[in-house]
CSV table of C-alpha atoms and ligand atoms in Angstrom, one decimal:
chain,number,residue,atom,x,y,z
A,6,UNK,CA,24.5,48.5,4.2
A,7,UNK,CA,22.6,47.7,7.4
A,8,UNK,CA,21.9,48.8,10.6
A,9,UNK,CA,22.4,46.5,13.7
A,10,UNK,CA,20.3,47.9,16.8
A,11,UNK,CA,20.9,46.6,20.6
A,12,UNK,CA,18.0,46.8,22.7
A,13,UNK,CA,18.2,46.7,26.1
A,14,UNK,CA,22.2,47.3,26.9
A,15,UNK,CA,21.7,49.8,29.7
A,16,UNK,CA,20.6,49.0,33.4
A,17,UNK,CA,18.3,52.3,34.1
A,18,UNK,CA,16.7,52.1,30.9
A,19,UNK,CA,15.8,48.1,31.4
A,20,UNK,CA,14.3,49.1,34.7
A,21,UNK,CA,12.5,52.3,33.0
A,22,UNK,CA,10.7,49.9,30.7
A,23,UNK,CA,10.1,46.9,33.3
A,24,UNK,CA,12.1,44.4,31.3
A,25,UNK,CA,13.8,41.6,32.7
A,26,UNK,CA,17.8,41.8,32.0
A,27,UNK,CA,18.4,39.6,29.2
A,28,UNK,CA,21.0,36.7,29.1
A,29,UNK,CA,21.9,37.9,25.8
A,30,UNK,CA,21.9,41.4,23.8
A,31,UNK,CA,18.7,42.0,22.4
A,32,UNK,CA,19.2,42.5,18.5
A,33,UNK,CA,17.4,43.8,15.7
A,34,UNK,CA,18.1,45.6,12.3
A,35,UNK,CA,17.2,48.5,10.1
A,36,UNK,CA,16.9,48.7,6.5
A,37,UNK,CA,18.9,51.8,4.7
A,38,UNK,CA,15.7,53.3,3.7
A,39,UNK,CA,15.4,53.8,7.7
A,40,UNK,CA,17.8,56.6,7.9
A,41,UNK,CA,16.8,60.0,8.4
A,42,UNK,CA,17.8,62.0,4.9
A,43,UNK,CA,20.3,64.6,6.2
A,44,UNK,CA,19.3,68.2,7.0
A,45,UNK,CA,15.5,66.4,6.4
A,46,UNK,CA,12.9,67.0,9.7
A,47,UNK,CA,11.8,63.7,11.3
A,48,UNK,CA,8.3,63.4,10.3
A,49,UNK,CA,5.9,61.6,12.9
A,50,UNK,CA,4.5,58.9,11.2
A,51,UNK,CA,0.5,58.5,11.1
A,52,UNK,CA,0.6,55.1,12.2
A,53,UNK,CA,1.7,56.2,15.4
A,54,UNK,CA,0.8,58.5,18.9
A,55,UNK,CA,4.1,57.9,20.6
A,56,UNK,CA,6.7,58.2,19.0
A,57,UNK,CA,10.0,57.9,21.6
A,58,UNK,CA,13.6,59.0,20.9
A,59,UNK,CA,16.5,56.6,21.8
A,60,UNK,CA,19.4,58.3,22.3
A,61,UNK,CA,22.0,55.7,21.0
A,62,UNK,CA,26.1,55.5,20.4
A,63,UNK,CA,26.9,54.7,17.3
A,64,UNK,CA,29.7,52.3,15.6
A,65,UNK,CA,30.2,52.2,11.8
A,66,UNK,CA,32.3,49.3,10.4
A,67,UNK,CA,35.4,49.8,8.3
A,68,UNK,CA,36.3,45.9,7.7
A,69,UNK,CA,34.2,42.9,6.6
A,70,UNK,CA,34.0,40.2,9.5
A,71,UNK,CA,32.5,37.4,10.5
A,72,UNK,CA,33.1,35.3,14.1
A,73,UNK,CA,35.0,38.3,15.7
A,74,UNK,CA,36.9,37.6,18.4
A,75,UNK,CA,36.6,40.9,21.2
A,76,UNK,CA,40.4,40.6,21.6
A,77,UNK,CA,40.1,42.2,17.8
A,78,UNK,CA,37.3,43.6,17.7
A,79,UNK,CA,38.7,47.2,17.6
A,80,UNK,CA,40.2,46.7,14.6
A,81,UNK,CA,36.8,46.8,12.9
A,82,UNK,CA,35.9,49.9,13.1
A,83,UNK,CA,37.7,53.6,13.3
A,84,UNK,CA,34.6,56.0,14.2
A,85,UNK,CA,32.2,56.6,16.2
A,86,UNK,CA,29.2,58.9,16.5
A,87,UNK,CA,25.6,59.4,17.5
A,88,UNK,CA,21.9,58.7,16.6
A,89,UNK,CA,18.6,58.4,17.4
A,90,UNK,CA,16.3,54.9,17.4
A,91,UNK,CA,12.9,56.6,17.0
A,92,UNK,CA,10.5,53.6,18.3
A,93,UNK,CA,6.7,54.0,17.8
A,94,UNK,CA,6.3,52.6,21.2
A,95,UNK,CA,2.6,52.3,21.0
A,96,UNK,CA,2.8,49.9,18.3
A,97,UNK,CA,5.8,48.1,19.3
A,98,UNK,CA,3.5,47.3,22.9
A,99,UNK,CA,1.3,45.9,21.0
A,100,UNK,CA,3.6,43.5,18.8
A,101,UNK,CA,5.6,42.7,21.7
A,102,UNK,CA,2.4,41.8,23.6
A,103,UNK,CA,1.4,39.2,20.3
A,104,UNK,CA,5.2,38.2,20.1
A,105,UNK,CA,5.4,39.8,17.2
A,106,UNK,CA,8.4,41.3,15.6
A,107,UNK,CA,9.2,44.9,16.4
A,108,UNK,CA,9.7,46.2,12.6
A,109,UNK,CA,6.8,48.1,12.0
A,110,UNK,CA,7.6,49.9,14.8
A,111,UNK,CA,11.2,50.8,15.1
A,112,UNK,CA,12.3,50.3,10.9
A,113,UNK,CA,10.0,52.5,9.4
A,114,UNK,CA,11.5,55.4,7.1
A,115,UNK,CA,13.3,58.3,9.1
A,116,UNK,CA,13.2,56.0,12.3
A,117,UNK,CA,17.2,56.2,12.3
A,118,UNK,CA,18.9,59.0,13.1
A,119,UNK,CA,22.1,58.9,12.1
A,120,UNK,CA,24.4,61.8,13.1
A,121,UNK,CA,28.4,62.8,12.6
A,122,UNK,CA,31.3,60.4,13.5
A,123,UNK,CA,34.2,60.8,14.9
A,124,UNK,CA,37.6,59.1,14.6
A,125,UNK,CA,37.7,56.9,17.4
A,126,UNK,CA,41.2,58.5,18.5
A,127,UNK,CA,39.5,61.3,19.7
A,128,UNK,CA,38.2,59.3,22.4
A,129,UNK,CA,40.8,58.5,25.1
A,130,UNK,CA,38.5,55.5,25.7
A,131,UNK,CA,36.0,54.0,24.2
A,132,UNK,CA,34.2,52.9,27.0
A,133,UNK,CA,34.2,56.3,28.8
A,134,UNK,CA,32.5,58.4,26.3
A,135,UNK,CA,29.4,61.0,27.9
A,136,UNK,CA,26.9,61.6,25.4
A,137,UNK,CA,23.4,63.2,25.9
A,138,UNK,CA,20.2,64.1,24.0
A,139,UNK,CA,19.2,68.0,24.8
A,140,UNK,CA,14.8,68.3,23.4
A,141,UNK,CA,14.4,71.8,23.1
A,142,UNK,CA,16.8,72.9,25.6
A,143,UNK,CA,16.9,70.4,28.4
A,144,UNK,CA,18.5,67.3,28.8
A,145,UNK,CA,16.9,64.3,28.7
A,146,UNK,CA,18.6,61.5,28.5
A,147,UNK,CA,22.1,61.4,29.5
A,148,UNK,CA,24.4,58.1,29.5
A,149,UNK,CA,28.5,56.9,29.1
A,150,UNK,CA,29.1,53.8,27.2
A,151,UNK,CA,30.5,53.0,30.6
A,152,UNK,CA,27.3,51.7,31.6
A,153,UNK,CA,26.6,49.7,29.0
A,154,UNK,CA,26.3,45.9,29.9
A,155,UNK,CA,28.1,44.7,26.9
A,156,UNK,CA,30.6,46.8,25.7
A,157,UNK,CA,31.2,47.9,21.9
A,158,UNK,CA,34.1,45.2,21.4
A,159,UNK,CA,31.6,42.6,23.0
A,160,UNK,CA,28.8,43.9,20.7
A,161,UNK,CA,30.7,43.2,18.2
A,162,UNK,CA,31.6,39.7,18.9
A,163,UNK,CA,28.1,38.8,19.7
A,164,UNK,CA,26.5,40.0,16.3
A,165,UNK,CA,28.8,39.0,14.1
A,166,UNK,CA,28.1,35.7,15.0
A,167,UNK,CA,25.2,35.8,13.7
A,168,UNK,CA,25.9,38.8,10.5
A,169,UNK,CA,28.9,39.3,8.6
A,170,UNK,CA,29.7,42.9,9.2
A,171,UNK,CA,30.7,44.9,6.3
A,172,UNK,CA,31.9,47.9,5.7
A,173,UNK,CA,29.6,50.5,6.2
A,174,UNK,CA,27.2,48.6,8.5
A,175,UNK,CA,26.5,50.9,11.8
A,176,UNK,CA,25.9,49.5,14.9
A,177,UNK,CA,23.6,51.3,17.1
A,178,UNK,CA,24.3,50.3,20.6
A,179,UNK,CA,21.0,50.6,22.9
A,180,UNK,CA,19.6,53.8,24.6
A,181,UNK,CA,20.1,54.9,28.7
A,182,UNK,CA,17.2,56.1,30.9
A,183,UNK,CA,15.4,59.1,30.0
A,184,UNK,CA,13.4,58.0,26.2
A,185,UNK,CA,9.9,59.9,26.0
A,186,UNK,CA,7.7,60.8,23.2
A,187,UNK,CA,8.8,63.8,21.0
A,188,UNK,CA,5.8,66.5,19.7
A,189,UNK,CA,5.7,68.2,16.8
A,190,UNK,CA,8.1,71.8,16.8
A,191,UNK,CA,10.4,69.7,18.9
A,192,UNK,CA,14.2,70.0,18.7
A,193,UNK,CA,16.6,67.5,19.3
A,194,UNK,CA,20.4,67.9,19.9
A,195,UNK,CA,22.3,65.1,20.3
A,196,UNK,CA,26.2,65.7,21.7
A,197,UNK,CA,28.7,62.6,22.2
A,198,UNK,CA,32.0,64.1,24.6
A,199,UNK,CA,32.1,67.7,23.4
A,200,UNK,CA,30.5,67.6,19.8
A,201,UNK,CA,27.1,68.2,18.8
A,202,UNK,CA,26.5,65.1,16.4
A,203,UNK,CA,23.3,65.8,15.5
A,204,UNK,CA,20.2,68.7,15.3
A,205,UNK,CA,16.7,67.9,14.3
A,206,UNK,CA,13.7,69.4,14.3
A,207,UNK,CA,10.0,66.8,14.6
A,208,UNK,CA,7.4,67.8,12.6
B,320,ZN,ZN1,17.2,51.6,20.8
């Protein structure tokens, strides 16, 4: 499987980071060996002072596609749940500063929380779904896929132009305002509409 990551799909967070708003979704990917082992700590990695969580929707893909059309693009996937993008921002500064890619910074193992999903009927809509990530007991990021500047059938279309999705692929759909470095002893509780998705501790 593979993980497709937007960057960027979220006004506040784009002004947060001083980007300019991009014609197109920003896109990169995730190997499997990114995912966070269940019930494992996230580790901070040595290569790294700043490590920042993403709070990010997530989509996983039930049907192999290629060139979907958004009219269908529902039909692609059945659940939905929650994760984190962990982005070693100090080092993905400095590659983005070279024009580098942002692997080493955002791939690495554990970087990819990925928490429970949820059938998608639980949702009365898709696009009206609060979500937030709590770090030891306050919230710090907060966000609705309402504000997302392309929504998840859009998403959908625009990757798989470029990817075949497959079954199993998750797509993680860009992170609102709020992202900031996470310390050892930290917890993080991630809840999308009423269920707590995720819980993890940072080591
Ligand atoms: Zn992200």
């Amino acid at each position: 499987m593979k993980i497709i990551c937007i960057g960027r799909n979220y006004t506040a967070h784009i002004e947060e980071l001083a980007n300019e708003r991009p014609e197109h979704p920003v896109v990169f990917l995730k190997p499997d060996t990114s995912i966070l082992i269940k019930k494992q700590p996230f580790f901070i990695p040595d290569f790294s002072s700043d490590v920042h969580h993403e709070v990010e929707v997530l989509i996983k893909i039930d049907r192999i596609g290629k060139h979907i059309d958004k009219k269908f693009a529902h039909k692609y996937y059945s659940e939905i749940g929650l994760g984190i993008d962990f982005t070693a921002r100090d080092l993905q500064s400095q590659l983005k500063a070279k024009g580098l890619p942002w692997e080493k910074a955002k791939a690495f193992d554990g970087a990819a929380v990925v928490g429970n999903f949820y059938s998608k009927t639980k949702f009365p809509d898709v696009n009206d779904i609060d979500f937030f990530l709590q770090k030891n007991k306050q919230k710090v990021q907060v966000g609705n896929t309402s504000f997302m500047l392309w929504k998840i059938d859009e998403l959908i279309e625009y990757v798989s132009k470029y990817f075949t999705l497959k079954i199993g692929d998750i797509i993680f759909t860009g992170t609102p305002a709020g992202v900031g470095a996470v310390q050892p002893n930290d917890r993080l509780l991630g809840f999308l509409g009423k269920e707590q998705a995720f819980d993890i501790k940072v080591k």
